[in-house]
């Protein structure tokens, strides 16, 4: 008989290295706080929009500021969507680049699962939406994006002891998801393309790239070319948030030889993530989530429209099915197994949690339908995200004891290596 093999059975989800786990834990703490602010801002908008003073909310959204000579006299709602969300996508771009250059995902084996899951989690909800609301195809991308801040806010309440491998999987899936979303926005939601401003944006983008590669970190030097890039992309007809990703991709990840400390990408991420999570996303949520719900009959009528049903089914059914199908296929072809103690019900709970689509879903909804279907899209996104959050809560809470045991084992390993508990509250 052949002797026992020394090859380790491949794992579908591996625990991060300790330095990477510490960095991810710090990101999750910041995003969790940002998620709480996002929920508070969205709730405030909903209450205001359904109060006797609802018109003042709409009047606030419509206030225009900015230089008209540069065609930037935009209302506050547009500034929030086009301007502040560029910061959000800048941070997402930094995180994605760092993960694939210096993080654990530079290992293709580690990257395969969350990347495949993110792709499946985009394709399936789009197909579900089109099957239900094929008469309004422009909305196909609305249920494809995961809102990491919203999801982590839910996770902070129900899953404090969620294993490291699942946390890392959720964060990476959401980051890849955001990159796919910005590609979708750039390719499918650019109504008219002005080539000259787009080509002109390459000049300040190149200046920004040269400055950051030479080690410049002074905001007063970097802000002018960054703003010029954003303004020219905005003028080109491509959604201005694309500029955030383009700027992020120019930032080096690794330090120069002989230098100590974090690389430029990690430095900028550390500086801008609190602004993104604590200001940009909550302000956008405040200006986007305010929708008049009306009475029960009106709400029921809205939620039974094909577009609303397509969005809700895409988030609640398509998203989890796409993530689980892609993950299962990776496991099937690589013969990988889940980590010890985890089961497919854990992946199902996490996949349903990924069906919380808020920030980017609302943005795509505005691009797809404008003011014509604005209220219908908002109600559907809110309803679908809330349903996904409640269902994920039930599933993950049922596994709380298992997560606690795994957490205790991970903490014991950390203690043995002299590393403090990474997931303590800040």
Coordinates of C-alpha atoms in Angstrom, one line a residue:
X1 CA 0.0 0.0 0.0
X2 CA 1.3 3.5 -0.7
X3 CA 2.5 5.5 2.2
X4 CA 0.5 8.5 3.5
X5 CA 0.9 11.6 1.5
X6 CA 2.5 14.7 3.0
X7 CA 0.5 17.1 0.8
X8 CA -1.9 19.2 2.6
X9 CA -5.5 19.2 1.4
X10 CA -6.1 22.6 -0.2
X11 CA -8.3 25.0 1.7
X12 CA -11.1 27.0 0.0
X13 CA -10.6 29.9 2.5
X14 CA -7.2 30.2 4.1
X15 CA -6.5 32.3 7.2
X16 CA -4.5 35.4 6.5
X17 CA -0.9 35.8 7.6
X18 CA -0.8 37.7 11.0
X19 CA 0.4 41.0 9.5
X20 CA -2.3 40.9 6.9
X21 CA -4.9 39.9 9.5
X22 CA -3.9 42.8 11.7
X23 CA -4.3 45.2 8.7
X24 CA -7.6 43.8 7.7
X25 CA -8.9 44.0 11.3
X26 CA -8.0 47.7 11.3
X27 CA -9.9 48.2 8.0
X28 CA -12.9 46.4 9.3
X29 CA -13.1 48.5 12.4
X30 CA -13.0 51.7 10.4
X31 CA -15.6 50.4 7.9
X32 CA -17.9 49.2 10.8
X33 CA -17.9 52.7 12.3
X34 CA -18.5 54.1 8.8
X35 CA -21.4 51.6 8.4
X36 CA -23.0 52.9 11.6
X37 CA -22.8 56.4 10.3
X38 CA -24.2 55.3 6.9
X39 CA -27.2 53.7 8.5
X40 CA -27.8 56.8 10.7
X41 CA -27.6 59.1 7.7
X42 CA -29.9 56.9 5.6
X43 CA -32.4 56.8 8.5
X44 CA -32.3 60.5 8.9
X45 CA -33.0 61.0 5.2
X46 CA -35.9 58.6 5.3
X47 CA -37.5 60.3 8.3
X48 CA -37.0 63.8 6.8
X49 CA -38.4 62.8 3.4
X50 CA -41.5 61.3 5.1
X51 CA -42.1 64.2 7.5
X52 CA -44.2 67.3 7.0
X53 CA -41.0 69.1 6.1
X54 CA -40.2 66.7 3.1
X55 CA -40.0 69.6 0.6
X56 CA -37.2 71.2 2.5
X57 CA -35.2 68.0 2.1
X58 CA -35.8 68.1 -1.7
X59 CA -34.9 71.8 -1.7
X60 CA -31.6 71.0 0.1
X61 CA -30.7 68.4 -2.5
X62 CA -31.3 70.9 -5.2
X63 CA -29.1 73.7 -3.9
X64 CA -26.4 74.4 -6.6
X65 CA -22.8 75.4 -5.8
X66 CA -19.6 75.4 -7.8
X67 CA -18.1 77.5 -10.6
X68 CA -20.5 77.8 -13.6
X69 CA -17.6 78.8 -15.9
X70 CA -16.2 75.2 -15.4
X71 CA -19.6 73.6 -15.8
X72 CA -19.4 72.6 -12.2
X73 CA -22.4 74.4 -10.8
X74 CA -23.8 71.1 -9.5
X75 CA -26.5 70.5 -6.9
X76 CA -25.6 69.0 -3.6
X77 CA -27.0 65.6 -4.5
X78 CA -24.8 65.5 -7.6
X79 CA -21.7 66.6 -5.7
X80 CA -22.3 63.8 -3.3
X81 CA -22.7 61.2 -6.0
X82 CA -20.0 62.4 -8.4
X83 CA -17.5 64.1 -6.0
X84 CA -17.6 62.3 -2.6
X85 CA -18.0 58.9 -4.1
X86 CA -14.8 59.5 -6.1
X87 CA -13.1 59.4 -2.7
X88 CA -14.8 56.1 -1.9
X89 CA -13.6 54.5 -5.2
X90 CA -10.1 56.0 -4.7
X91 CA -9.8 54.1 -1.4
X92 CA -11.3 50.9 -3.0
X93 CA -8.7 51.2 -5.8
X94 CA -5.9 51.5 -3.3
X95 CA -7.1 48.5 -1.4
X96 CA -7.5 46.4 -4.5
X97 CA -4.0 47.3 -5.9
X98 CA -2.3 46.7 -2.5
X99 CA -4.0 43.3 -2.1
X100 CA -2.8 42.1 -5.5
X101 CA 0.7 43.6 -5.3
X102 CA 1.7 43.1 -1.7
X103 CA -1.2 41.4 0.1
X104 CA -2.2 37.8 0.5
X105 CA -4.0 38.0 -2.9
X106 CA -0.8 38.2 -4.8
X107 CA -1.0 34.4 -4.4
X108 CA -3.3 33.4 -7.3
X109 CA -4.6 30.4 -5.3
X110 CA -5.9 32.8 -2.5
X111 CA -7.2 35.3 -5.0
X112 CA -9.2 32.7 -7.0
X113 CA -12.1 32.2 -4.6
X114 CA -13.1 35.8 -3.8
X115 CA -12.5 37.0 -7.4
X116 CA -14.6 34.1 -8.8
X117 CA -17.3 34.8 -6.1
X118 CA -17.4 38.5 -7.0
X119 CA -17.8 37.7 -10.7
X120 CA -20.6 35.2 -10.0
X121 CA -22.2 37.7 -7.6
X122 CA -22.4 40.2 -10.5
X123 CA -23.5 37.9 -13.3
X124 CA -26.3 36.0 -11.5
X125 CA -28.2 39.0 -10.0
X126 CA -28.1 40.7 -13.4
X127 CA -29.6 37.6 -15.0
X128 CA -32.3 37.4 -12.3
X129 CA -33.2 41.1 -12.8
X130 CA -33.4 40.7 -16.5
X131 CA -35.6 37.6 -16.2
X132 CA -38.1 39.6 -14.1
X133 CA -37.8 43.2 -15.4
X134 CA -36.6 42.6 -18.9
X135 CA -38.7 45.5 -20.1
X136 CA -36.4 47.9 -18.3
X137 CA -32.9 46.5 -19.1
X138 CA -30.9 49.6 -18.1
X139 CA -31.3 48.6 -14.5
X140 CA -29.6 45.2 -14.8
X141 CA -26.5 46.4 -12.8
X142 CA -28.4 47.8 -9.8
X143 CA -28.4 44.6 -7.7
X144 CA -24.8 43.6 -8.6
X145 CA -22.9 45.6 -6.0
X146 CA -22.2 44.8 -2.3
X147 CA -22.2 47.6 0.2
X148 CA -19.3 46.7 2.5
X149 CA -20.0 49.4 5.0
X150 CA -23.6 48.4 5.4
X151 CA -22.7 44.7 5.5
X152 CA -20.0 45.3 8.2
X153 CA -22.4 47.3 10.3
X154 CA -24.7 44.3 10.4
X155 CA -21.8 42.0 11.0
X156 CA -20.6 44.1 13.9
X157 CA -23.9 43.5 15.7
X158 CA -24.3 39.8 14.9
X159 CA -20.9 38.4 14.0
X160 CA -18.2 39.8 16.2
X161 CA -16.5 36.4 16.4
X162 CA -16.8 35.6 12.7
X163 CA -13.6 33.7 11.7
X164 CA -10.8 35.5 10.1
X165 CA -11.1 33.6 6.8
X166 CA -14.7 34.6 6.4
X167 CA -14.0 38.3 7.2
X168 CA -11.2 38.4 4.7
X169 CA -13.4 36.7 2.1
X170 CA -16.2 39.3 2.6
X171 CA -13.8 42.3 2.4
X172 CA -12.0 41.1 -0.7
X173 CA -15.2 40.1 -2.5
X174 CA -16.6 43.6 -1.8
X175 CA -13.4 45.3 -3.0
X176 CA -13.4 43.3 -6.3
X177 CA -17.1 43.9 -6.5
X178 CA -16.5 47.7 -6.4
X179 CA -13.9 47.5 -9.2
X180 CA -16.3 45.6 -11.4
X181 CA -19.0 48.1 -10.6
X182 CA -16.8 51.0 -11.7
X183 CA -16.0 49.2 -15.0
X184 CA -19.8 48.7 -15.5
X185 CA -20.5 52.4 -14.8
X186 CA -17.7 53.5 -17.2
X187 CA -18.7 51.2 -20.0
X188 CA -22.5 50.9 -19.8
X189 CA -23.6 54.2 -18.2
X190 CA -21.7 56.7 -20.3
X191 CA -24.4 58.3 -22.4
X192 CA -22.2 60.7 -24.4
X193 CA -18.4 60.6 -24.6
X194 CA -16.4 63.8 -25.1
X195 CA -13.0 62.5 -26.2
X196 CA -10.9 65.7 -25.8
X197 CA -11.6 66.2 -22.0
X198 CA -11.0 62.5 -21.5
X199 CA -7.6 62.7 -23.2
X200 CA -7.0 65.9 -21.4
X201 CA -7.5 64.1 -18.1
X202 CA -4.3 62.1 -18.9
X203 CA -2.1 65.2 -18.3
X204 CA -3.0 65.9 -14.7
X205 CA -3.2 62.2 -14.1
X206 CA 0.4 61.8 -15.2
X207 CA 1.4 64.8 -13.0
X208 CA -0.2 63.1 -10.0
X209 CA 1.5 59.8 -10.9
X210 CA 4.9 61.5 -11.1
X211 CA 4.4 63.3 -7.8
X212 CA 3.4 60.2 -5.8
X213 CA 6.1 58.1 -7.4
X214 CA 8.7 60.7 -6.3
X215 CA 7.4 60.4 -2.7
X216 CA 5.3 63.5 -2.5
X217 CA 2.6 63.2 0.2
X218 CA 1.7 66.9 0.7
X219 CA -2.0 67.3 0.0
X220 CA -1.6 70.8 -1.3
X221 CA 0.6 69.5 -4.1
X222 CA -1.5 66.5 -5.0
X223 CA -4.9 68.0 -4.7
X224 CA -4.7 70.3 -7.8
X225 CA -3.8 67.5 -10.4
X226 CA -6.3 65.1 -8.7
X227 CA -9.1 67.6 -8.9
X228 CA -8.2 68.5 -12.5
X229 CA -8.3 64.8 -13.4
X230 CA -11.7 64.5 -11.7
X231 CA -13.1 67.6 -13.4
X232 CA -12.0 66.5 -16.9
X233 CA -13.3 63.0 -16.5
X234 CA -16.6 64.6 -15.3
X235 CA -16.6 66.8 -18.4
X236 CA -16.0 63.9 -20.7
X237 CA -19.3 62.2 -19.9
X238 CA -17.7 59.3 -18.1
X239 CA -18.9 59.1 -14.5
X240 CA -16.6 61.2 -12.4
X241 CA -16.1 58.4 -9.8
X242 CA -13.9 56.6 -12.4
X243 CA -11.3 59.2 -11.8
X244 CA -10.9 58.0 -8.2
X245 CA -9.9 54.5 -9.4
X246 CA -7.6 55.9 -12.1
X247 CA -5.8 58.0 -9.5
X248 CA -5.5 55.1 -7.1
X249 CA -3.9 52.8 -9.7
X250 CA -1.0 55.3 -10.1
X251 CA 0.0 55.1 -6.5
X252 CA 2.9 52.8 -5.8
X253 CA 2.3 50.0 -3.3
X254 CA 5.9 49.2 -2.3
X255 CA 8.4 51.5 -0.6
X256 CA 11.6 52.5 -2.4
X257 CA 14.7 50.5 -1.5
X258 CA 16.1 51.6 1.8
X259 CA 13.0 53.3 3.0
X260 CA 11.1 52.1 6.1
X261 CA 7.4 52.3 7.0
X262 CA 4.3 51.7 5.0
X263 CA 4.2 52.2 1.2
X264 CA 2.5 55.1 -0.5
X265 CA -0.7 53.1 -1.2
X266 CA -1.1 52.1 2.5
X267 CA -0.3 55.6 3.6
X268 CA -3.0 57.2 1.4
X269 CA -5.5 54.4 2.3
X270 CA -4.8 55.1 6.0
X271 CA -5.4 58.8 5.5
X272 CA -8.4 58.7 3.2
X273 CA -10.4 55.6 4.5
X274 CA -11.7 57.6 7.5
X275 CA -12.8 60.4 5.2
X276 CA -14.5 57.9 2.8
X277 CA -16.2 55.8 5.5
X278 CA -17.0 58.6 7.9
X279 CA -17.9 61.5 5.5
X280 CA -18.2 60.6 1.8
X281 CA -20.4 57.5 2.0
X282 CA -22.7 58.8 4.8
X283 CA -23.2 62.1 3.1
X284 CA -24.0 60.3 -0.2
X285 CA -26.5 58.1 1.7
X286 CA -28.1 61.1 3.3
X287 CA -28.7 62.8 -0.1
X288 CA -29.7 59.5 -1.9
X289 CA -31.8 57.5 0.6
X290 CA -34.6 60.1 1.2
X291 CA -37.6 58.6 -0.5
X292 CA -41.3 59.2 0.2
X293 CA -42.7 55.8 1.1
X294 CA -46.4 56.8 1.1
X295 CA -49.0 54.6 2.7
X296 CA -49.0 50.8 2.8
X297 CA -51.0 50.5 -0.4
X298 CA -48.7 52.8 -2.3
X299 CA -45.6 51.0 -0.9
X300 CA -47.1 47.7 -1.8
X301 CA -47.9 48.9 -5.3
X302 CA -44.3 50.2 -5.8
X303 CA -42.7 46.9 -4.6
X304 CA -44.8 44.8 -7.0
X305 CA -43.6 46.7 -10.1
X306 CA -41.3 44.6 -12.3
X307 CA -38.2 46.9 -11.8
X308 CA -38.6 46.7 -8.0
X309 CA -39.2 43.0 -8.0
X310 CA -36.1 42.5 -10.3
X311 CA -33.9 44.5 -7.9
X312 CA -35.1 42.8 -4.8
X313 CA -34.8 39.3 -6.3
X314 CA -31.4 40.2 -7.7
X315 CA -30.1 41.2 -4.2
X316 CA -31.8 38.5 -2.2
X317 CA -31.7 35.6 -4.6
X318 CA -29.3 36.3 -7.4
X319 CA -26.4 37.6 -5.4
X320 CA -26.2 34.7 -3.0
X321 CA -26.7 32.1 -5.7
X322 CA -24.0 33.6 -7.9
X323 CA -21.5 33.7 -5.0
X324 CA -22.3 30.2 -3.8
X325 CA -22.2 28.8 -7.4
X326 CA -18.9 30.3 -8.2
X327 CA -17.4 29.3 -4.8
X328 CA -18.7 25.7 -5.3
X329 CA -17.2 25.5 -8.8
X330 CA -13.8 26.6 -7.5
X331 CA -14.0 24.0 -4.8
X332 CA -15.1 21.3 -7.3
X333 CA -12.3 21.9 -9.8
X334 CA -9.5 22.5 -7.2
X335 CA -10.8 19.8 -4.8
X336 CA -10.4 22.3 -2.0
X337 CA -12.4 22.0 1.3
X338 CA -13.7 24.6 3.7
X339 CA -11.6 25.4 6.8
X340 CA -11.9 23.2 9.8
X341 CA -15.1 24.0 11.7
X342 CA -16.8 25.8 8.8
X343 CA -19.7 24.5 6.7
X344 CA -21.5 25.6 3.5
X345 CA -24.2 27.2 5.6
X346 CA -21.6 29.7 6.7
X347 CA -20.8 30.6 3.1
X348 CA -24.6 30.8 2.5
X349 CA -25.0 33.3 5.4
X350 CA -22.1 35.4 4.1
X351 CA -23.4 35.3 0.5
X352 CA -26.8 36.5 1.6
X353 CA -25.0 39.3 3.6
X354 CA -23.3 40.3 0.4
X355 CA -26.8 40.9 -1.0
X356 CA -26.9 44.2 0.9
X357 CA -26.5 46.6 -1.9
X358 CA -26.8 50.2 -1.0
X359 CA -24.3 52.9 -2.0
X360 CA -23.3 51.7 -5.5
X361 CA -26.8 50.3 -6.1
X362 CA -28.3 53.7 -5.5
X363 CA -25.7 55.3 -7.7
X364 CA -26.3 53.0 -10.6
X365 CA -30.1 53.4 -10.1
X366 CA -29.7 57.1 -10.6
X367 CA -27.6 56.6 -13.7
X368 CA -30.0 54.1 -15.1
X369 CA -33.3 55.8 -14.6
X370 CA -32.7 59.3 -13.4
X371 CA -35.5 61.0 -11.6
X372 CA -38.1 59.0 -13.6
X373 CA -37.7 55.8 -11.6
X374 CA -35.8 57.2 -8.7
X375 CA -38.3 56.5 -5.9
X376 CA -39.0 52.9 -7.2
X377 CA -35.3 52.1 -7.3
X378 CA -34.6 53.5 -3.8
X379 CA -37.5 51.6 -2.2
X380 CA -36.5 48.4 -3.9
X381 CA -32.8 48.7 -2.9
X382 CA -33.7 49.5 0.7
X383 CA -36.2 46.7 0.9
X384 CA -33.9 44.1 -0.7
X385 CA -31.0 45.1 1.4
X386 CA -33.0 45.0 4.6
X387 CA -34.4 41.6 3.8
X388 CA -30.8 40.3 3.0
X389 CA -29.6 41.8 6.3
X390 CA -32.4 40.1 8.4
X391 CA -32.0 36.7 6.7
X392 CA -28.2 36.8 7.0
X393 CA -28.6 37.7 10.7
X394 CA -30.8 34.6 11.3
X395 CA -28.3 32.2 9.6
X396 CA -25.1 33.7 11.2
X397 CA -26.7 33.9 14.7
X398 CA -27.5 30.2 14.5
X399 CA -23.8 29.5 14.0
X400 CA -22.6 31.9 16.8
X401 CA -21.4 29.1 19.1
X402 CA -19.3 27.6 16.3
X403 CA -17.8 31.0 15.5
X404 CA -17.0 31.6 19.1
X405 CA -15.0 28.3 19.3
X406 CA -13.1 29.1 16.2
X407 CA -12.4 32.6 17.5
X408 CA -11.1 31.2 20.7
X409 CA -8.7 28.9 18.8
X410 CA -7.5 31.8 16.6
X411 CA -7.0 33.9 19.8
X412 CA -5.0 31.1 21.4
X413 CA -2.8 30.9 18.3
X414 CA -2.3 34.7 18.5
X415 CA -1.5 34.6 22.2
X416 CA 1.1 31.9 21.5
X417 CA 2.7 34.2 19.0
X418 CA 2.5 37.2 21.3
X419 CA -0.2 38.9 19.1
X420 CA -3.2 40.6 20.8
X421 CA -6.8 39.9 19.9
X422 CA -7.2 41.5 16.5
X423 CA -11.0 41.9 16.7
X424 CA -11.4 43.7 19.9
X425 CA -13.4 46.9 19.7
X426 CA -11.3 50.0 19.2

